[in-house]
Amino acid sequence: MAEHATHVPGLAHHFVSMEQQKEAGTIGMWIFLLTELMFFGGLFLAYAIFRYKYPDGFLQGSHLLSVPLGGLNTFILILSSLTMALGVYYSQMGDRKKLVAFLTMTLLLGLAFLVVKFFEYKEKFDHHLFPAIGFWNPAADHPPEQYHQHVRVFLWIYFAMTGLHALHMIVGAGILITLIYLARKGTFTKEYNSPVEISGLYWHFVDIVWIFLFPLLYLTGFHVSGGH
Amino acid sequence: MATEVMETTSTRNYLNNGHTVKSWLLTLDHKRIGLLYLFSISIFFAIGGVYASLIRLELITPEGDLMTAETYNKVFTMHGVMMIFFFLIPSIPAVMGNFLLPIMLGAKDVAFPKLNLLSWYIFILGGSLMLITMINGGIDTGWTFYPPYSSIYSNTQVTLAGVSIFITGFSSILTGLNFMVTIHTMRAPGLTWFRLPLFVWAHYATSLIQILGTPVVAITVLALALERTFQIGIFDPKLGGDPVLFQHMFWFYSHPAVYIMILPSMGVISELIANMTRKRIFGYHFVAFSSLAIAVFGFLVWGHHMFTSSQSMYAGMVFSLITYAVAIPSAIKIFNWTATIYKGSVSYDTPMIYALAFIGLFTVGGMTGLFLAALGLDVHLHDTYFVVAHFHYVMVGGAIIGYLGGIHFWWPKMTGRMYPEVWGRISAAIIFLGFNLTFFPQFVVGYLGMPRRYHAYAPEFQVLHILSSAGASILAVGFIMPVFYFAWSVKFGKKAGNNPWMASGLEWQTSSPPPTENFTYQPVVTHEPYEFEHVEEIKNAGKLENKTA
Ligand SMILES: [Cu+2]
């Protein structure tokens, strides 16, 4: 059985063919994203339960977040999804230059998101709105005192969800840096480009999580009070 | 016979392909990774066993004379944590699944060999953290980690233990992910879904639970660690948190986790019964789909752990009903196995003794589960020794019995040597007797009102506790014996040959132990599983291929 496929570049020895390897990688990533969904799901459940319990705490908490900054980040991420999709497209075309360009753009947009997020977090820390014991010490009117405890519940959910999301963005940035390095070396060709496509799935997933986080966390006020 | 000896000694196999420590610690071979897991989980099993012995020693007398209540809390917690997270969850999938699944599929390896090795390292990292926790005095929350005790009041290393469980969960996720992708993409030519051995179906269903359930417990213990460190009001009612939310999230994983432990065992039992009775499994499709049904229904019953913790009556009724429903696929398996045995040519070698023990003990475990699923009765039985006895009938009488049966059955494939049959039968009998003597009295003492997790008890329960402790010592002997005769057999056991059981299945067509690449030829599957008329013919064909390769 002399099907010694080992000389095909990028094909691992335990796979029979490139198609099998690509299929395995793609299914593997989809399953991984399913686990991610369940992972975030625990926090979405906590969000649903506590929002039901403390609607006014969530309203007041939402008022503390900056809709313009959140909106800007939403725009940045949607744009980065577009550049990532174009990157995947050009990797399949075998266009190395454009692949590197779009991957770099995606990386920069991802970093821009993290920078904006950093300033949002910093503002919360400055106002002692980080809900940890010994740190939590908000001003009496920001938010109004009678809501403090329930806003605190909102804010731990905010920090847990966006923090976990930001962590995924940082991992995504690491993946992009690796991809850019490999793409510049010329690893990806028309025949072998599944790492780009599979990483693209991950990037889009992280974006989609944000698409849910933004309205749930930032726009609660718009829903409950009809805008402010 | 002579040719078979030639066959196994002359070929290079996965065991003699590299002898250095490095060749083991950096191996990407699924068979070696399976053995790495076998060694590591055996150590955790021994540690969990020592804690079990301490529990049974304390309970010989009604007074708490051997240890304080606080020490006892730590002892039963560490027993549960070690046995569940570090032995039962990885047991069959990580050892036999890793070793057998690619061979059963006719593949060279799992889809992602590096992730497979990574999963073992993650397991070892998580396990080491738990050992550090243990050396620092252990934890006293019970393996269920209920807040607010765990988040505020416990003075033990709950955060470290939580981090350990969090990390270990990822090794389980990676194993499940790897298996699922492997089953989807790496089946040999001709190996359609309904030609898969039932072991593979069971592992597919298990992987589904590992993938969907484990991330939820990961986020739950992460939240618990955050709550304990920062006191941010997730589970602490004083801060607006919700302690019952923890129970919901915890059991959303931990009930299906019971099926992570029992489903692979059911897969093993299907293989044992078919091969030891030389008959096709009666109702193959039903047995295959019942695994999936258990996996799916298993996600919808978690509320039966909260009948007495503020859950609404209507939710309780629904959870009770679905819990009854999940008994149906389990019963389908039991009925189909017994129907398979009927008029089969049954051999009573050790693996079959384990299979028969499984049928009996799992039936008791499953039926008593229905007692607990009944809303009214559960109020009486909740948190008593009846529950303890019930889940030990499922976990030991089911999961561990299946694990041991499988190890005996595939030992010749893993090592190329037979274990000593007489000793195998004796230890299986000892385990069966010791097990029943340990846990049957616990049903009675629980029904009479003895609560779980107490180090002292009313004097009228003493006779039953002494019976239980006596059974535990017999059980311990039964568990220790295989360690010795398996070790002995590696050097002195009879050479096994390719197929000592004349079993069906691709793993029996390759040599024992298998070569690193599993097959020296590309296997092609032309038959349904368990067609024993073809075994002889396949065997000869396999030999022919071996010679030409
Ligand atoms: Cu349960």
CSV table of C-alpha atoms in Angstrom, one decimal, chain B residues 67-466:
chain,number,residue,atom,x,y,z
B,67,MET,CA,-11.1,11.7,63.5
B,68,THR,CA,-12.9,15.0,64.2
B,69,ALA,CA,-15.9,16.1,62.3
B,70,GLU,CA,-13.8,18.6,60.4
B,71,THR,CA,-11.2,16.0,59.3
B,72,TYR,CA,-14.0,13.7,58.3
B,73,ASN,CA,-15.5,16.4,56.1
B,74,LYS,CA,-12.1,16.7,54.3
B,75,VAL,CA,-11.8,12.9,54.0
B,76,PHE,CA,-15.1,12.3,52.2
B,77,THR,CA,-14.6,15.4,50.1
B,78,MET,CA,-11.2,14.3,48.9
B,79,HIS,CA,-12.6,10.8,48.3
B,80,GLY,CA,-15.3,12.2,46.0
B,81,VAL,CA,-13.1,14.7,44.2
B,82,MET,CA,-10.3,12.1,43.5
B,83,MET,CA,-12.7,9.4,42.4
B,84,ILE,CA,-15.0,11.5,40.2
B,85,PHE,CA,-12.8,14.1,38.6
B,86,PHE,CA,-9.5,12.2,38.5
B,87,PHE,CA,-10.6,8.6,38.1
B,88,LEU,CA,-14.1,8.0,36.8
B,89,ILE,CA,-14.4,10.9,34.3
B,90,PRO,CA,-11.2,10.0,32.5
B,91,SER,CA,-11.3,6.3,33.1
B,92,ILE,CA,-12.7,4.4,30.1
B,93,PRO,CA,-12.5,7.2,27.5
B,94,ALA,CA,-9.0,8.3,28.3
B,95,VAL,CA,-7.5,4.8,28.7
B,96,MET,CA,-9.5,2.4,26.5
B,97,GLY,CA,-11.0,5.1,24.3
B,98,ASN,CA,-7.6,6.5,23.5
B,99,PHE,CA,-6.1,3.1,23.0
B,100,LEU,CA,-8.9,1.5,21.0
B,101,LEU,CA,-11.0,4.1,19.2
B,102,PRO,CA,-8.6,4.8,16.3
B,103,ILE,CA,-7.9,1.1,15.9
B,104,MET,CA,-11.6,0.2,15.9
B,105,LEU,CA,-12.0,2.9,13.2
B,106,GLY,CA,-9.1,1.5,11.1
B,107,ALA,CA,-7.2,4.8,11.5
B,108,LYS,CA,-3.6,5.5,12.3
B,109,ASP,CA,-4.3,7.9,15.2
B,110,VAL,CA,-6.9,10.3,16.6
B,111,ALA,CA,-7.6,13.4,14.5
B,112,PHE,CA,-5.4,15.7,16.6
B,113,PRO,CA,-2.5,13.7,18.2
B,114,LYS,CA,-0.9,16.8,19.7
B,115,LEU,CA,-4.1,17.9,21.4
B,116,ASN,CA,-4.3,14.4,22.7
B,117,LEU,CA,-1.0,14.6,24.4
B,118,LEU,CA,-1.8,18.1,25.6
B,119,SER,CA,-5.0,16.8,27.2
B,120,TRP,CA,-2.8,14.4,29.3
B,121,TYR,CA,-0.5,17.2,30.4
B,122,ILE,CA,-3.5,19.4,31.3
B,123,PHE,CA,-4.8,16.4,33.3
B,124,ILE,CA,-1.5,16.1,35.1
B,125,LEU,CA,-1.4,19.8,35.8
B,126,GLY,CA,-4.9,19.8,37.2
B,127,GLY,CA,-4.1,16.6,39.2
B,128,SER,CA,-0.9,18.1,40.6
B,129,LEU,CA,-2.8,21.2,41.8
B,130,MET,CA,-5.3,18.9,43.5
B,131,LEU,CA,-2.4,17.0,45.1
B,132,ILE,CA,-1.0,20.3,46.4
B,133,THR,CA,-4.5,21.1,47.8
B,134,MET,CA,-4.5,17.7,49.4
B,135,ILE,CA,-1.1,18.2,51.0
B,136,ASN,CA,-2.2,21.6,52.2
B,137,GLY,CA,-5.0,19.9,54.1
B,138,GLY,CA,-7.6,19.2,51.4
B,139,ILE,CA,-11.0,20.8,51.2
B,140,ASP,CA,-14.1,20.2,53.3
B,141,THR,CA,-17.0,21.4,51.1
B,142,GLY,CA,-18.1,18.0,49.7
B,143,TRP,CA,-17.3,17.3,46.0
B,144,THR,CA,-20.3,19.4,45.1
B,145,PHE,CA,-18.8,22.7,46.3
B,146,TYR,CA,-22.1,24.3,47.4
B,147,PRO,CA,-21.9,28.0,48.2
B,148,PRO,CA,-22.2,30.0,50.4
B,149,TYR,CA,-20.3,27.4,52.5
B,150,SER,CA,-17.6,27.0,49.8
B,151,SER,CA,-17.5,30.7,48.9
B,152,ILE,CA,-17.4,32.3,52.3
B,153,TYR,CA,-17.2,30.0,55.3
B,154,SER,CA,-14.9,27.2,54.5
B,155,ASN,CA,-11.3,27.8,55.7
B,156,THR,CA,-9.8,25.3,53.3
B,157,GLN,CA,-8.2,25.7,49.9
B,158,VAL,CA,-11.4,25.9,47.9
B,159,THR,CA,-10.0,28.4,45.3
B,160,LEU,CA,-7.0,26.2,44.5
B,161,ALA,CA,-9.2,23.1,44.2
B,162,GLY,CA,-11.6,25.1,41.9
B,163,VAL,CA,-8.7,26.1,39.7
B,164,SER,CA,-7.7,22.5,39.6
B,165,ILE,CA,-11.1,21.3,38.5
B,166,PHE,CA,-11.3,24.1,36.0
B,167,ILE,CA,-8.0,23.1,34.4
B,168,THR,CA,-8.8,19.3,34.5
B,169,GLY,CA,-12.1,20.0,32.7
B,170,PHE,CA,-10.2,21.1,29.6
B,171,SER,CA,-8.5,17.7,29.3
B,172,SER,CA,-11.9,16.1,29.3
B,173,ILE,CA,-13.1,18.6,26.6
B,174,LEU,CA,-10.1,18.0,24.4
B,175,THR,CA,-10.6,14.2,24.6
B,176,GLY,CA,-14.2,14.5,23.7
B,177,LEU,CA,-13.5,16.9,20.8
B,178,ASN,CA,-10.7,14.6,19.5
B,179,PHE,CA,-13.0,11.5,19.6
B,180,MET,CA,-15.9,13.2,18.0
B,181,VAL,CA,-13.8,14.5,15.0
B,182,THR,CA,-12.0,11.2,14.7
B,183,ILE,CA,-15.3,9.3,14.5
B,184,HIS,CA,-16.7,11.7,12.0
B,185,THR,CA,-13.7,11.9,9.6
B,186,MET,CA,-11.4,9.0,10.1
B,187,ARG,CA,-13.4,5.8,9.6
B,188,ALA,CA,-11.8,3.2,7.3
B,189,PRO,CA,-13.3,2.6,3.8
B,190,GLY,CA,-16.5,0.6,4.2
B,191,LEU,CA,-16.9,1.5,7.9
B,192,THR,CA,-20.4,3.1,7.8
B,193,TRP,CA,-22.0,4.5,10.9
B,194,PHE,CA,-24.1,1.3,11.4
B,195,ARG,CA,-21.0,-0.9,11.1
B,196,LEU,CA,-19.4,0.9,14.0
B,197,PRO,CA,-18.8,-1.2,17.1
B,198,LEU,CA,-21.2,-0.1,20.0
B,199,PHE,CA,-18.1,0.9,21.9
B,200,VAL,CA,-17.7,3.7,19.4
B,201,TRP,CA,-21.3,4.8,19.5
B,202,ALA,CA,-21.0,5.0,23.3
B,203,HIS,CA,-17.9,7.1,23.1
B,204,TYR,CA,-19.6,9.4,20.5
B,205,ALA,CA,-22.4,10.0,23.0
B,206,THR,CA,-20.0,10.5,25.8
B,207,SER,CA,-18.0,13.0,23.8
B,208,LEU,CA,-21.2,15.0,23.2
B,209,ILE,CA,-21.7,15.4,26.9
B,210,GLN,CA,-18.0,16.2,27.5
B,211,ILE,CA,-18.2,18.9,24.8
B,212,LEU,CA,-21.6,20.4,25.9
B,213,GLY,CA,-21.4,19.9,29.7
B,214,THR,CA,-17.8,20.4,30.8
B,215,PRO,CA,-17.6,24.1,29.7
B,216,VAL,CA,-20.6,24.9,32.0
B,217,VAL,CA,-18.9,23.4,35.1
B,218,ALA,CA,-15.7,25.2,34.1
B,219,ILE,CA,-17.5,28.6,34.1
B,220,THR,CA,-19.3,27.6,37.3
B,221,VAL,CA,-16.1,26.8,39.3
B,222,LEU,CA,-14.5,29.9,37.8
B,223,ALA,CA,-17.4,32.0,39.1
B,224,LEU,CA,-17.0,30.3,42.5
B,225,ALA,CA,-13.3,31.1,42.6
B,226,LEU,CA,-14.1,34.7,41.7
B,227,GLU,CA,-16.8,34.9,44.3
B,228,ARG,CA,-14.5,33.5,46.9
B,229,THR,CA,-11.6,35.8,46.0
B,230,PHE,CA,-13.4,39.1,45.3
B,231,GLN,CA,-16.8,38.5,47.1
B,232,ILE,CA,-18.6,40.1,44.2
B,233,GLY,CA,-22.1,38.8,44.8
B,234,ILE,CA,-22.6,35.9,42.4
B,235,PHE,CA,-23.7,33.2,44.8
B,236,ASP,CA,-23.8,35.0,48.1
B,237,PRO,CA,-27.3,36.1,49.0
B,238,LYS,CA,-26.1,38.8,51.3
B,239,LEU,CA,-24.6,40.6,48.3
B,240,GLY,CA,-27.6,39.9,46.1
B,241,GLY,CA,-26.2,36.7,44.6
B,242,ASP,CA,-28.1,33.4,44.2
B,243,PRO,CA,-26.8,30.2,45.8
B,244,VAL,CA,-29.3,28.0,44.0
B,245,LEU,CA,-27.9,29.3,40.7
B,246,PHE,CA,-24.7,27.5,41.6
B,247,GLN,CA,-26.7,24.3,42.2
B,248,HIS,CA,-28.4,24.6,38.8
B,249,MET,CA,-25.2,25.3,36.9
B,250,PHE,CA,-23.2,22.7,38.8
B,251,TRP,CA,-25.8,19.9,38.2
B,252,PHE,CA,-26.3,20.9,34.6
B,253,TYR,CA,-22.9,19.4,34.2
B,254,SER,CA,-22.7,17.0,37.0
B,255,HIS,CA,-25.8,15.0,36.3
B,256,PRO,CA,-24.7,14.4,32.6
B,257,ALA,CA,-21.2,13.7,34.1
B,258,VAL,CA,-22.7,10.6,35.5
B,259,TYR,CA,-23.3,9.5,32.0
B,260,ILE,CA,-19.7,10.5,31.0
B,261,MET,CA,-18.8,7.8,33.6
B,262,ILE,CA,-21.4,5.2,32.7
B,263,LEU,CA,-21.9,5.4,28.9
B,264,PRO,CA,-18.4,4.3,28.0
B,265,SER,CA,-18.8,1.4,30.4
B,266,MET,CA,-22.0,0.5,28.6
B,267,GLY,CA,-20.0,0.5,25.4
B,268,VAL,CA,-17.5,-1.8,26.9
B,269,ILE,CA,-20.2,-4.2,28.1
B,270,SER,CA,-21.8,-4.3,24.6
B,271,GLU,CA,-18.4,-5.5,23.2
B,272,LEU,CA,-17.9,-8.0,26.0
B,273,ILE,CA,-21.3,-9.5,25.7
B,274,ALA,CA,-21.3,-9.8,21.9
B,275,ASN,CA,-17.8,-11.3,21.9
B,276,MET,CA,-18.2,-13.6,24.9
B,277,THR,CA,-21.5,-15.0,23.7
B,278,ARG,CA,-20.4,-15.1,20.1
B,279,LYS,CA,-23.7,-13.5,19.0
B,280,ARG,CA,-24.6,-10.3,17.2
B,281,ILE,CA,-25.9,-7.7,19.7
B,282,PHE,CA,-29.7,-8.1,19.8
B,283,GLY,CA,-31.2,-4.8,18.6
B,284,TYR,CA,-27.9,-3.1,17.5
B,285,HIS,CA,-29.7,0.1,16.4
B,286,PHE,CA,-31.6,0.4,19.6
B,287,VAL,CA,-28.5,0.0,21.7
B,288,ALA,CA,-26.6,2.5,19.5
B,289,PHE,CA,-29.4,5.1,19.6
B,290,SER,CA,-30.1,4.6,23.3
B,291,SER,CA,-26.6,5.9,24.0
B,292,LEU,CA,-27.5,9.1,22.2
B,293,ALA,CA,-30.8,9.3,23.9
B,294,ILE,CA,-29.1,9.0,27.3
B,295,ALA,CA,-26.7,11.8,26.3
B,296,VAL,CA,-29.6,14.1,25.3
B,297,PHE,CA,-32.1,13.3,28.0
B,298,GLY,CA,-29.2,13.4,30.5
B,299,PHE,CA,-29.1,17.2,30.0
B,300,LEU,CA,-32.7,17.7,31.0
B,301,VAL,CA,-32.8,16.1,34.4
B,302,TRP,CA,-30.5,18.1,36.6
B,303,GLY,CA,-33.3,19.5,38.7
B,304,HIS,CA,-33.8,16.2,40.4
B,305,HIS,CA,-30.9,17.2,42.7
B,306,MET,CA,-32.9,20.2,43.9
B,307,PHE,CA,-36.2,18.8,44.9
B,308,THR,CA,-35.6,20.0,48.4
B,309,SER,CA,-33.7,23.3,47.6
B,310,SER,CA,-36.4,25.9,46.8
B,311,GLN,CA,-37.1,24.7,43.3
B,312,SER,CA,-40.7,25.3,42.3
B,313,MET,CA,-43.1,22.3,42.6
B,314,TYR,CA,-43.9,22.4,38.9
B,315,ALA,CA,-40.2,22.4,37.9
B,316,GLY,CA,-39.8,19.5,40.2
B,317,MET,CA,-42.6,17.6,38.6
B,318,VAL,CA,-41.1,18.1,35.1
B,319,PHE,CA,-37.7,17.1,36.2
B,320,SER,CA,-39.1,14.0,38.0
B,321,LEU,CA,-40.9,13.0,34.8
B,322,ILE,CA,-37.9,13.4,32.5
B,323,THR,CA,-35.8,11.5,35.0
B,324,TYR,CA,-38.2,8.6,34.7
B,325,ALA,CA,-37.9,8.9,31.0
B,326,VAL,CA,-34.1,8.6,31.0
B,327,ALA,CA,-34.5,5.1,32.5
B,328,ILE,CA,-36.0,3.9,29.3
B,329,PRO,CA,-32.9,4.0,27.1
B,330,SER,CA,-30.9,2.4,30.0
B,331,ALA,CA,-33.5,-0.3,30.2
B,332,ILE,CA,-33.3,-0.8,26.5
B,333,LYS,CA,-29.7,-1.7,26.8
B,334,ILE,CA,-30.2,-4.1,29.7
B,335,PHE,CA,-33.0,-5.9,27.8
B,336,ASN,CA,-31.0,-6.1,24.6
B,337,TRP,CA,-27.9,-7.5,26.4
B,338,THR,CA,-29.9,-10.2,28.2
B,339,ALA,CA,-31.6,-11.0,24.9
B,340,THR,CA,-28.1,-11.3,23.3
B,341,ILE,CA,-27.0,-13.7,26.0
B,342,TYR,CA,-30.0,-15.9,25.5
B,343,LYS,CA,-29.0,-19.0,23.6
B,344,GLY,CA,-25.5,-17.6,22.9
B,345,SER,CA,-22.5,-19.8,23.4
B,346,VAL,CA,-21.5,-18.1,26.6
B,347,SER,CA,-18.0,-18.3,27.9
B,348,TYR,CA,-17.4,-17.5,31.6
B,349,ASP,CA,-14.0,-15.9,31.3
B,350,THR,CA,-13.3,-12.9,33.5
B,351,PRO,CA,-14.6,-10.2,31.1
B,352,MET,CA,-17.9,-12.0,30.9
B,353,ILE,CA,-18.1,-12.3,34.7
B,354,TYR,CA,-17.7,-8.5,34.8
B,355,ALA,CA,-20.3,-8.1,32.2
B,356,LEU,CA,-22.8,-10.2,34.1
B,357,ALA,CA,-22.0,-8.3,37.3
B,358,PHE,CA,-22.6,-5.1,35.5
B,359,ILE,CA,-26.0,-6.1,34.4
B,360,GLY,CA,-27.1,-7.1,37.9
B,361,LEU,CA,-25.5,-4.2,39.8
B,362,PHE,CA,-26.4,-1.5,37.2
B,363,THR,CA,-30.0,-2.7,37.3
B,364,VAL,CA,-30.1,-2.2,41.1
B,365,GLY,CA,-28.4,1.2,40.8
B,366,GLY,CA,-30.7,2.3,38.1
B,367,MET,CA,-33.9,1.1,39.7
B,368,THR,CA,-33.0,2.8,43.0
B,369,GLY,CA,-32.5,5.9,41.0
B,370,LEU,CA,-36.2,5.8,40.2
B,371,PHE,CA,-36.9,5.8,43.9
B,372,LEU,CA,-35.0,9.0,44.2
B,373,ALA,CA,-36.7,10.5,41.1
B,374,ALA,CA,-40.0,10.2,42.9
B,375,LEU,CA,-40.8,13.6,44.3
B,376,GLY,CA,-42.4,12.4,47.6
B,377,LEU,CA,-40.0,9.6,48.3
B,378,ASP,CA,-37.0,11.8,47.7
B,379,VAL,CA,-38.0,14.1,50.6
B,380,HIS,CA,-37.5,11.1,52.8
B,381,LEU,CA,-34.4,9.7,51.1
B,382,HIS,CA,-32.6,13.0,50.1
B,383,ASP,CA,-29.1,13.3,51.6
B,384,THR,CA,-29.3,9.8,53.2
B,385,TYR,CA,-27.1,6.8,52.8
B,386,PHE,CA,-29.7,5.5,50.3
B,387,VAL,CA,-28.4,8.1,47.8
B,388,VAL,CA,-24.8,7.1,48.6
B,389,ALA,CA,-25.6,3.4,48.0
B,390,HIS,CA,-27.5,4.3,44.8
B,391,PHE,CA,-24.7,6.2,43.1
B,392,HIS,CA,-22.1,3.7,44.2
B,393,TYR,CA,-24.1,1.0,42.6
B,394,VAL,CA,-24.0,3.0,39.4
B,395,MET,CA,-20.5,4.3,39.7
B,396,VAL,CA,-18.7,1.3,41.1
B,397,GLY,CA,-21.1,-1.5,40.1
B,398,GLY,CA,-21.5,0.1,36.7
B,399,ALA,CA,-18.6,2.3,35.7
B,400,ILE,CA,-15.7,0.6,37.5
B,401,ILE,CA,-17.0,-3.0,36.8
B,402,GLY,CA,-17.2,-2.1,33.1
B,403,TYR,CA,-13.7,-0.5,33.3
B,404,LEU,CA,-12.2,-3.7,34.9
B,405,GLY,CA,-14.0,-6.0,32.5
B,406,GLY,CA,-12.7,-3.9,29.6
B,407,ILE,CA,-9.1,-3.9,30.9
B,408,HIS,CA,-9.2,-7.7,31.2
B,409,PHE,CA,-10.7,-8.1,27.7
B,410,TRP,CA,-8.2,-5.8,25.9
B,411,TRP,CA,-5.2,-6.5,28.2
B,412,PRO,CA,-3.9,-9.1,25.6
B,413,LYS,CA,-4.2,-6.4,22.9
B,414,MET,CA,-2.5,-3.8,25.0
B,415,THR,CA,0.4,-5.9,26.2
B,416,GLY,CA,0.5,-9.0,23.9
B,417,ARG,CA,0.1,-11.2,27.0
B,418,MET,CA,-2.8,-13.0,28.7
B,419,TYR,CA,-3.6,-12.2,32.3
B,420,PRO,CA,-3.9,-15.4,34.5
B,421,GLU,CA,-7.5,-16.4,34.0
B,422,VAL,CA,-8.0,-18.2,37.4
B,423,TRP,CA,-6.8,-15.1,39.3
B,424,GLY,CA,-9.0,-12.9,37.1
B,425,ARG,CA,-12.1,-14.9,38.0
B,426,ILE,CA,-11.2,-15.1,41.7
B,427,SER,CA,-10.7,-11.3,42.0
B,428,ALA,CA,-13.9,-10.6,40.0
B,429,ALA,CA,-15.8,-12.8,42.4
B,430,ILE,CA,-14.2,-11.1,45.4
B,431,ILE,CA,-15.1,-7.6,44.0
B,432,PHE,CA,-18.7,-8.7,43.4
B,433,LEU,CA,-19.1,-10.0,46.9
B,434,GLY,CA,-17.2,-7.2,48.6
B,435,PHE,CA,-19.1,-4.6,46.6
B,436,ASN,CA,-22.5,-5.9,47.6
B,437,LEU,CA,-21.6,-6.3,51.2
B,438,THR,CA,-20.3,-2.7,51.3
B,439,PHE,CA,-23.1,-1.0,49.6
B,440,PHE,CA,-26.3,-3.0,50.1
B,441,PRO,CA,-26.4,-2.3,53.9
B,442,GLN,CA,-26.2,1.4,53.0
B,443,PHE,CA,-29.6,1.2,51.2
B,444,VAL,CA,-31.0,-0.1,54.4
B,445,VAL,CA,-29.3,2.3,56.8
B,446,GLY,CA,-30.2,5.2,54.5
B,447,TYR,CA,-33.8,4.1,54.4
B,448,LEU,CA,-33.8,4.0,58.2
B,449,GLY,CA,-32.7,7.6,58.2
B,450,MET,CA,-28.9,7.7,58.5
B,451,PRO,CA,-27.9,11.0,56.8
B,452,ARG,CA,-24.8,11.1,54.6
B,453,ARG,CA,-21.6,13.1,55.5
B,454,TYR,CA,-21.7,12.5,59.3
B,455,HIS,CA,-18.8,11.0,61.2
B,456,ALA,CA,-21.0,10.0,64.1
B,457,TYR,CA,-24.4,8.2,64.1
B,458,ALA,CA,-27.1,6.6,66.3
B,459,PRO,CA,-25.9,3.3,67.9
B,460,GLU,CA,-28.7,1.2,66.3
B,461,PHE,CA,-27.1,1.7,62.9
B,462,GLN,CA,-23.8,0.1,63.9
B,463,VAL,CA,-24.4,-3.5,62.7
B,464,LEU,CA,-25.1,-2.2,59.2
B,465,HIS,CA,-22.1,0.0,59.2
B,466,ILE,CA,-19.9,-2.8,60.4
